[in-house]
PDB file of C-alpha atoms in Angstrom:
ATOM      1  CA  MET J 122      10.668  86.201  -3.551  1.00 48.00           C
ATOM      2  CA  GLY J 123       9.543  86.185  -7.170  1.00 52.00           C
ATOM      3  CA  TYR J 124       7.249  83.193  -6.594  1.00 46.00           C
ATOM      4  CA  GLY J 125       5.737  84.803  -3.496  1.00 54.00           C
ATOM      5  CA  PHE J 126       5.022  87.994  -5.408  1.00 58.00           C
ATOM      6  CA  LEU J 127       3.232  86.047  -8.157  1.00 52.00           C
ATOM      7  CA  LYS J 128       1.124  84.223  -5.546  1.00 52.00           C
ATOM      8  CA  LEU J 129       0.191  87.585  -4.030  1.00 55.00           C
ATOM      9  CA  LEU J 130      -0.922  88.895  -7.431  1.00 56.00           C
ATOM     10  CA  GLU J 131      -2.993  85.747  -7.990  1.00 56.00           C
ATOM     11  CA  PHE J 132      -4.647  86.211  -4.578  1.00 54.00           C
ATOM     12  CA  ILE J 133      -5.464  89.864  -5.350  1.00 60.00           C
ATOM     13  CA  LYS J 134      -6.942  88.892  -8.724  1.00 50.00           C
ATOM     14  CA  GLU J 135      -9.187  86.261  -7.083  1.00 52.00           C
ATOM     15  CA  CYS J 136     -10.383  88.800  -4.522  1.00 53.00           C
ATOM     16  CA  ILE J 137     -11.271  91.281  -7.275  1.00 53.00           C
ATOM     17  CA  PHE J 138     -13.199  88.630  -9.205  1.00 47.00           C
ATOM     18  CA  GLU J 139     -15.146  87.681  -6.084  1.00 50.00           C
ATOM     19  CA  VAL J 140     -16.189  91.309  -5.597  1.00 48.00           C
ATOM     20  CA  ILE J 141     -17.189  91.760  -9.233  1.00 47.00           C
ATOM     21  CA  TYR J 142     -19.032  88.456  -9.701  1.00 46.00           C
ATOM     22  CA  ASP J 143     -20.173  87.850  -6.103  1.00 48.00           C
ATOM     23  CA  GLY J 144     -18.725  84.330  -6.147  1.00 49.00           C
ATOM     24  CA  LYS J 145     -20.543  83.388  -9.347  1.00 59.00           C
ATOM     25  CA  SER J 146     -19.199  82.505 -12.751  1.00 84.00           C
ATOM     26  CA  HIS J 147     -20.678  82.929 -16.206  1.00 87.00           C
ATOM     27  CA  CYS J 148     -21.630  81.106 -19.390  1.00 92.00           C
ATOM     28  CA  ILE J 149     -18.632  81.221 -21.706  1.00 92.00           C
ATOM     29  CA  ILE J 150     -20.871  81.849 -24.737  1.00 93.00           C
ATOM     30  CA  CYS J 151     -23.512  84.391 -23.669  1.00 91.00           C
ATOM     31  CA  GLU J 152     -21.933  85.458 -20.331  1.00 88.00           C
ATOM     32  CA  ARG J 153     -25.059  84.861 -18.246  1.00 88.00           C
ATOM     33  CA  TYR J 154     -24.145  84.412 -14.583  1.00 88.00           C
ATOM     34  CA  LEU J 155     -23.947  80.810 -13.404  1.00 84.00           C
ATOM     35  CA  GLU J 156     -23.031  79.012 -10.211  1.00 76.00           C
ATOM     36  CA  GLU J 157     -20.052  77.495 -12.015  1.00 76.00           C
ATOM     37  CA  SER J 158     -18.284  78.210 -15.280  1.00 74.00           C
ATOM     38  CA  GLY J 159     -19.592  76.378 -18.335  1.00 88.00           C
ATOM     39  CA  LEU J 160     -22.678  76.621 -20.522  1.00 94.00           C
ATOM     40  CA  CYS J 161     -26.087  77.928 -19.517  1.00 93.00           C
ATOM     41  CA  ASP J 162     -29.175  75.846 -20.302  1.00 93.00           C
ATOM     42  CA  GLU J 163     -30.125  78.177 -23.156  1.00 94.00           C
ATOM     43  CA  CYS J 164     -26.773  77.759 -24.940  1.00 95.00           C
ATOM     44  CA  LYS J 165     -26.863  73.993 -24.380  1.00 95.00           C
ATOM     45  CA  ARG J 166     -30.133  73.927 -26.343  1.00 95.00           C
ATOM     46  CA  TYR J 167     -28.195  74.953 -29.443  1.00 96.00           C
ATOM     47  CA  ILE J 168     -25.921  71.911 -29.376  1.00 96.00           C
ATOM     48  CA  VAL J 169     -27.356  69.450 -31.896  1.00 96.00           C
ATOM     49  CA  LEU J 170     -26.085  66.018 -30.872  1.00 96.00           C
ATOM     50  CA  SER J 171     -25.096  63.513 -33.534  1.00 94.00           C
ATOM     51  CA  HIS J 172     -26.459  60.002 -33.047  1.00 91.00           C
ATOM     52  CA  ASN J 173     -25.327  58.597 -36.389  1.00 90.00           C
ATOM     53  CA  VAL J 174     -22.198  56.732 -37.455  1.00 93.00           C
ATOM     54  CA  TYR J 175     -20.591  57.115 -40.858  1.00 93.00           C
ATOM     55  CA  THR J 176     -18.686  54.080 -42.140  1.00 95.00           C
ATOM     56  CA  MET J 177     -16.074  54.305 -44.876  1.00 94.00           C
ATOM     57  CA  ARG J 178     -13.865  51.671 -46.471  1.00 95.00           C
ATOM     58  CA  CYS J 179     -10.122  52.236 -46.330  1.00 93.00           C
ATOM     59  CA  LEU J 180      -7.931  49.543 -47.938  1.00 92.00           C
ATOM     60  CA  ASP J 181      -9.223  46.268 -46.438  1.00 91.00           C
ATOM     61  CA  LYS J 182     -10.858  47.834 -43.354  1.00 93.00           C
ATOM     62  CA  LEU J 183     -14.163  49.437 -42.469  1.00 95.00           C
ATOM     63  CA  VAL J 184     -13.615  52.597 -40.427  1.00 96.00           C
ATOM     64  CA  ASN J 185     -16.430  53.887 -38.202  1.00 95.00           C
ATOM     65  CA  CYS J 186     -16.607  57.662 -37.851  1.00 96.00           C
ATOM     66  CA  TYR J 187     -18.442  59.184 -34.867  1.00 96.00           C
ATOM     67  CA  SER J 188     -19.107  62.811 -33.959  1.00 97.00           C
ATOM     68  CA  ALA J 189     -20.369  64.293 -30.714  1.00 97.00           C
ATOM     69  CA  ALA J 190     -22.548  66.924 -32.409  1.00 97.00           C
ATOM     70  CA  TYR J 191     -23.152  68.780 -35.645  1.00 97.00           C
ATOM     71  CA  TYR J 192     -21.013  71.743 -36.637  1.00 96.00           C
ATOM     72  CA  THR J 193     -23.637  74.362 -35.941  1.00 96.00           C
ATOM     73  CA  GLY J 194     -24.844  76.632 -33.148  1.00 96.00           C
ATOM     74  CA  THR J 195     -23.055  76.424 -29.819  1.00 97.00           C
ATOM     75  CA  MET J 196     -20.763  73.547 -30.811  1.00 97.00           C
ATOM     76  CA  MET J 197     -19.469  75.505 -33.807  1.00 97.00           C
ATOM     77  CA  GLU J 198     -18.737  78.472 -31.549  1.00 97.00           C
ATOM     78  CA  LEU J 199     -16.959  76.275 -28.980  1.00 97.00           C
ATOM     79  CA  ILE J 200     -14.732  74.759 -31.678  1.00 97.00           C
ATOM     80  CA  ARG J 201     -13.885  78.167 -33.131  1.00 96.00           C
ATOM     81  CA  ARG J 202     -12.996  79.480 -29.681  1.00 95.00           C
ATOM     82  CA  LEU J 203     -10.730  76.510 -29.001  1.00 96.00           C
ATOM     83  CA  LYS J 204      -9.124  76.559 -32.435  1.00 93.00           C
ATOM     84  CA  TYR J 205      -8.579  80.265 -32.984  1.00 93.00           C
ATOM     85  CA  LYS J 206      -8.806  81.944 -29.562  1.00 93.00           C
ATOM     86  CA  SER J 207      -6.925  79.501 -27.279  1.00 93.00           C
ATOM     87  CA  ASP J 208     -10.100  79.063 -25.206  1.00 94.00           C
ATOM     88  CA  PHE J 209      -9.274  75.820 -23.423  1.00 94.00           C
ATOM     89  CA  LYS J 210     -12.419  75.974 -21.276  1.00 94.00           C
ATOM     90  CA  SER J 211     -14.348  75.572 -24.527  1.00 96.00           C
ATOM     91  CA  GLY J 212     -12.148  72.540 -25.238  1.00 96.00           C
ATOM     92  CA  GLU J 213     -13.086  70.976 -21.911  1.00 96.00           C
ATOM     93  CA  ILE J 214     -16.789  71.366 -22.707  1.00 96.00           C
ATOM     94  CA  ILE J 215     -16.280  69.852 -26.179  1.00 97.00           C
ATOM     95  CA  ALA J 216     -14.468  66.868 -24.651  1.00 97.00           C
ATOM     96  CA  TYR J 217     -17.369  66.355 -22.226  1.00 95.00           C
ATOM     97  CA  TYR J 218     -19.689  65.682 -25.172  1.00 96.00           C
ATOM     98  CA  MET J 219     -17.112  63.528 -26.953  1.00 96.00           C
ATOM     99  CA  LYS J 220     -16.771  61.300 -23.879  1.00 95.00           C
ATOM    100  CA  ASP J 221     -20.386  60.183 -24.200  1.00 91.00           C
ATOM    101  CA  ARG J 222     -19.746  58.821 -27.684  1.00 91.00           C
ATOM    102  CA  ILE J 223     -16.888  56.693 -26.372  1.00 93.00           C
ATOM    103  CA  ARG J 224     -18.908  55.411 -23.405  1.00 89.00           C
ATOM    104  CA  ASN J 225     -21.863  54.459 -25.583  1.00 84.00           C
ATOM    105  CA  PHE J 226     -20.334  53.260 -28.849  1.00 84.00           C
ATOM    106  CA  ILE J 227     -16.543  52.857 -28.915  1.00 83.00           C
ATOM    107  CA  TYR J 228     -14.961  49.977 -27.028  1.00 80.00           C
ATOM    108  CA  ASP J 229     -11.678  48.122 -26.742  1.00 86.00           C
ATOM    109  CA  ILE J 230      -9.153  50.888 -27.497  1.00 94.00           C
ATOM    110  CA  ASP J 231      -5.395  50.292 -27.145  1.00 96.00           C
ATOM    111  CA  PHE J 232      -4.228  53.805 -28.078  1.00 95.00           C
ATOM    112  CA  ILE J 233      -5.686  57.241 -28.734  1.00 96.00           C
ATOM    113  CA  THR J 234      -4.015  59.462 -31.326  1.00 96.00           C
ATOM    114  CA  TYR J 235      -4.833  62.701 -33.131  1.00 97.00           C
ATOM    115  CA  VAL J 236      -4.599  64.432 -36.488  1.00 96.00           C
ATOM    116  CA  PRO J 237      -1.218  66.197 -36.562  1.00 94.00           C
ATOM    117  CA  MET J 238      -0.186  69.661 -37.750  1.00 93.00           C
ATOM    118  CA  THR J 239       2.968  70.659 -39.582  1.00 92.00           C
ATOM    119  CA  LYS J 240       5.750  72.146 -37.464  1.00 91.00           C
ATOM    120  CA  LYS J 241       5.133  75.536 -39.080  1.00 91.00           C
ATOM    121  CA  SER J 242       1.398  75.545 -38.316  1.00 90.00           C
ATOM    122  CA  LEU J 243       1.985  74.281 -34.787  1.00 92.00           C
ATOM    123  CA  LYS J 244       4.482  77.065 -34.149  1.00 91.00           C
ATOM    124  CA  LEU J 245       2.054  79.718 -35.435  1.00 91.00           C
ATOM    125  CA  ARG J 246      -0.895  78.500 -33.327  1.00 92.00           C
ATOM    126  CA  GLY J 247       1.120  77.304 -30.354  1.00 93.00           C
ATOM    127  CA  TYR J 248      -0.897  74.131 -29.807  1.00 94.00           C
ATOM    128  CA  ASN J 249      -2.794  71.402 -31.641  1.00 96.00           C
ATOM    129  CA  GLN J 250      -6.506  71.547 -30.740  1.00 96.00           C
ATOM    130  CA  SER J 251      -7.008  67.891 -31.685  1.00 96.00           C
ATOM    131  CA  LYS J 252      -4.150  66.846 -29.407  1.00 96.00           C
ATOM    132  CA  PHE J 253      -5.675  68.905 -26.591  1.00 96.00           C
ATOM    133  CA  LEU J 254      -8.994  67.045 -26.951  1.00 97.00           C
ATOM    134  CA  CYS J 255      -7.125  63.747 -27.268  1.00 96.00           C
ATOM    135  CA  ASN J 256      -5.309  64.307 -23.967  1.00 96.00           C
ATOM    136  CA  LEU J 257      -8.550  65.090 -22.121  1.00 96.00           C
ATOM    137  CA  LEU J 258     -10.127  61.873 -23.409  1.00 96.00           C
ATOM    138  CA  SER J 259      -7.001  59.930 -22.485  1.00 96.00           C
ATOM    139  CA  LYS J 260      -7.195  61.127 -18.878  1.00 95.00           C
ATOM    140  CA  GLU J 261     -10.895  60.301 -18.625  1.00 94.00           C
ATOM    141  CA  PHE J 262     -10.571  56.719 -19.858  1.00 94.00           C
ATOM    142  CA  ASN J 263      -6.982  56.005 -18.805  1.00 94.00           C
ATOM    143  CA  ILE J 264      -5.986  55.073 -22.360  1.00 95.00           C
ATOM    144  CA  PRO J 265      -2.475  56.079 -23.500  1.00 95.00           C
ATOM    145  CA  VAL J 266      -1.939  58.694 -26.195  1.00 96.00           C
ATOM    146  CA  ILE J 267       0.491  57.751 -28.946  1.00 94.00           C
ATOM    147  CA  ASN J 268       2.064  60.417 -31.150  1.00 93.00           C
ATOM    148  CA  CYS J 269       2.300  58.278 -34.279  1.00 93.00           C
ATOM    149  CA  LEU J 270       1.280  60.524 -37.187  1.00 94.00           C
ATOM    150  CA  THR J 271       3.168  63.417 -38.752  1.00 93.00           C
ATOM    151  CA  LYS J 272       2.007  65.940 -41.326  1.00 91.00           C
ATOM    152  CA  THR J 273       4.764  66.335 -43.876  1.00 89.00           C
ATOM    153  CA  LYS J 274       3.520  69.212 -46.008  1.00 83.00           C
ATOM    154  CA  GLU J 275       1.457  72.361 -45.662  1.00 80.00           C
ATOM    155  CA  THR J 276      -2.095  72.201 -47.012  1.00 74.00           C
ATOM    156  CA  LYS J 277      -4.628  74.846 -47.912  1.00 63.00           C
ATOM    157  CA  ASP J 278      -7.353  75.674 -45.426  1.00 67.00           C
ATOM    158  CA  GLN J 279     -10.186  73.253 -46.220  1.00 63.00           C
ATOM    159  CA  ILE J 280     -12.794  76.021 -45.798  1.00 64.00           C
ATOM    160  CA  GLY J 281     -14.075  77.090 -49.202  1.00 65.00           C
ATOM    161  CA  LEU J 282     -12.725  74.077 -51.094  1.00 67.00           C
ATOM    162  CA  SER J 283     -14.970  71.718 -53.043  1.00 71.00           C
ATOM    163  CA  GLN J 284     -15.226  68.073 -52.010  1.00 72.00           C
ATOM    164  CA  GLU J 285     -12.827  67.021 -54.768  1.00 77.00           C
ATOM    165  CA  GLN J 286     -10.363  69.777 -53.833  1.00 75.00           C
ATOM    166  CA  ARG J 287     -10.477  68.765 -50.164  1.00 76.00           C
ATOM    167  CA  TRP J 288      -9.472  65.192 -51.018  1.00 78.00           C
ATOM    168  CA  GLU J 289      -6.683  66.304 -53.328  1.00 79.00           C
ATOM    169  CA  ASN J 290      -5.503  68.794 -50.693  1.00 74.00           C
ATOM    170  CA  MET J 291      -5.033  66.113 -48.006  1.00 76.00           C
ATOM    171  CA  LYS J 292      -3.564  63.399 -50.228  1.00 83.00           C
ATOM    172  CA  ASP J 293      -0.056  62.144 -49.334  1.00 83.00           C
ATOM    173  CA  CYS J 294       0.514  64.620 -46.499  1.00 87.00           C
ATOM    174  CA  PHE J 295       0.497  62.190 -43.523  1.00 92.00           C
ATOM    175  CA  LYS J 296       3.199  59.716 -42.548  1.00 93.00           C
ATOM    176  CA  ILE J 297       3.594  57.177 -39.743  1.00 93.00           C
ATOM    177  CA  LYS J 298       6.216  57.018 -37.017  1.00 87.00           C
ATOM    178  CA  LYS J 299       6.516  54.439 -34.217  1.00 76.00           C
ATOM    179  CA  SER J 300       4.952  51.893 -36.549  1.00 77.00           C
ATOM    180  CA  GLN J 301       6.257  48.958 -34.499  1.00 83.00           C
ATOM    181  CA  MET J 302       3.938  49.938 -31.622  1.00 88.00           C
ATOM    182  CA  LEU J 303       0.816  49.923 -33.791  1.00 91.00           C
ATOM    183  CA  LYS J 304       0.765  46.459 -35.312  1.00 92.00           C
ATOM    184  CA  ASN J 305      -2.447  44.583 -34.432  1.00 94.00           C
ATOM    185  CA  LYS J 306      -3.627  47.451 -32.187  1.00 95.00           C
ATOM    186  CA  LYS J 307      -7.018  49.142 -31.964  1.00 96.00           C
ATOM    187  CA  VAL J 308      -6.703  52.913 -32.363  1.00 96.00           C
ATOM    188  CA  LEU J 309      -9.049  55.838 -31.772  1.00 97.00           C
ATOM    189  CA  LEU J 310      -8.195  58.831 -34.008  1.00 97.00           C
ATOM    190  CA  VAL J 311      -9.382  62.231 -32.701  1.00 97.00           C
ATOM    191  CA  ASP J 312     -10.025  65.428 -34.676  1.00 96.00           C
ATOM    192  CA  ASP J 313     -12.158  68.550 -34.344  1.00 95.00           C
ATOM    193  CA  VAL J 314     -14.483  68.509 -37.401  1.00 95.00           C
ATOM    194  CA  PHE J 315     -15.497  65.803 -39.886  1.00 94.00           C
ATOM    195  CA  THR J 316     -16.611  67.210 -43.246  1.00 89.00           C
ATOM    196  CA  THR J 317     -15.888  65.126 -46.345  1.00 88.00           C
ATOM    197  CA  GLY J 318     -13.819  62.526 -44.496  1.00 90.00           C
ATOM    198  CA  ALA J 319     -10.635  63.264 -46.454  1.00 90.00           C
ATOM    199  CA  THR J 320      -8.446  63.874 -43.399  1.00 92.00           C
ATOM    200  CA  ALA J 321      -9.828  60.829 -41.592  1.00 93.00           C
ATOM    201  CA  TYR J 322      -9.324  58.645 -44.659  1.00 93.00           C
ATOM    202  CA  PHE J 323      -5.700  59.556 -45.344  1.00 93.00           C
ATOM    203  CA  CYS J 324      -4.720  59.245 -41.672  1.00 95.00           C
ATOM    204  CA  SER J 325      -6.475  55.853 -41.537  1.00 96.00           C
ATOM    205  CA  TYR J 326      -4.731  54.800 -44.761  1.00 94.00           C
ATOM    206  CA  GLU J 327      -1.304  55.263 -43.160  1.00 94.00           C
ATOM    207  CA  LEU J 328      -2.350  53.530 -39.935  1.00 95.00           C
ATOM    208  CA  ILE J 329      -3.751  50.520 -41.765  1.00 95.00           C
ATOM    209  CA  LYS J 330      -0.649  50.217 -43.937  1.00 93.00           C
ATOM    210  CA  CYS J 331       1.495  49.772 -40.821  1.00 92.00           C
ATOM    211  CA  GLY J 332      -0.706  46.989 -39.440  1.00 93.00           C
ATOM    212  CA  VAL J 333      -3.336  48.600 -37.199  1.00 95.00           C
ATOM    213  CA  GLU J 334      -6.141  46.108 -36.601  1.00 95.00           C
ATOM    214  CA  LYS J 335      -9.047  48.495 -36.023  1.00 95.00           C
ATOM    215  CA  ILE J 336      -9.577  52.250 -36.359  1.00 96.00           C
ATOM    216  CA  ASN J 337     -12.432  54.373 -35.037  1.00 96.00           C
ATOM    217  CA  ILE J 338     -12.654  58.089 -35.773  1.00 97.00           C
ATOM    218  CA  LEU J 339     -14.081  60.504 -33.183  1.00 97.00           C
ATOM    219  CA  THR J 340     -14.602  64.195 -33.894  1.00 97.00           C
ATOM    220  CA  ALA J 341     -16.148  66.982 -31.896  1.00 97.00           C
ATOM    221  CA  ALA J 342     -18.506  67.833 -34.728  1.00 97.00           C
ATOM    222  CA  LYS J 343     -19.823  66.677 -38.095  1.00 96.00           C
ATOM    223  CA  SER J 344     -20.376  69.231 -40.808  1.00 90.00           C
ATOM    224  CA  LYS J 345     -23.691  68.955 -42.611  1.00 74.00           C
ATOM    225  CA  VAL J 346     -21.977  69.958 -45.877  1.00 54.00           C
TER     226      VAL J 346
END
């Protein structure tokens, strides 16, 4: 009976929405009416795509770092909505742009993984936005997700820190688990924003130490800072 009552409430809600919106949806940023939920053409104009690749050396490897767009305009708003407002529709739109970078530039991936959070931070937020994006990419390309990194200590919010402080903040806070699965594998590491590269570097450092053959980094956005 409880399940039937919930289904009835869901049906009533859908009927109300149809009356209010006349079968249409809206842009999740500016709320213009659309035929289907997503972004309107005007808001899409304010996504500045990133066509560059940043390469950094980590131990004996070169790590290529890709971003779908720059951390400005609509992409910045989408990331903030996903990260701080549990707006998973924004996450789906972000992943759509990230998929193009994989199709065009990143090949031969054995596993996809993500930048972890501490247990305390995960409990406070309720989800890991990088893991959410990682799972969407995994489904699109049928590549398994491996939960192989842990964050062992709390760090300060990177916002407002200098470049030197950001690197010191992220040092020695990531550790590897399931290392036996990673030896000689090619791994794609997913995160939301690439700024100085400190997070990407220290995650890559741990992966390379345990024998990963190749690492590519993919983020939703690249900060211009």
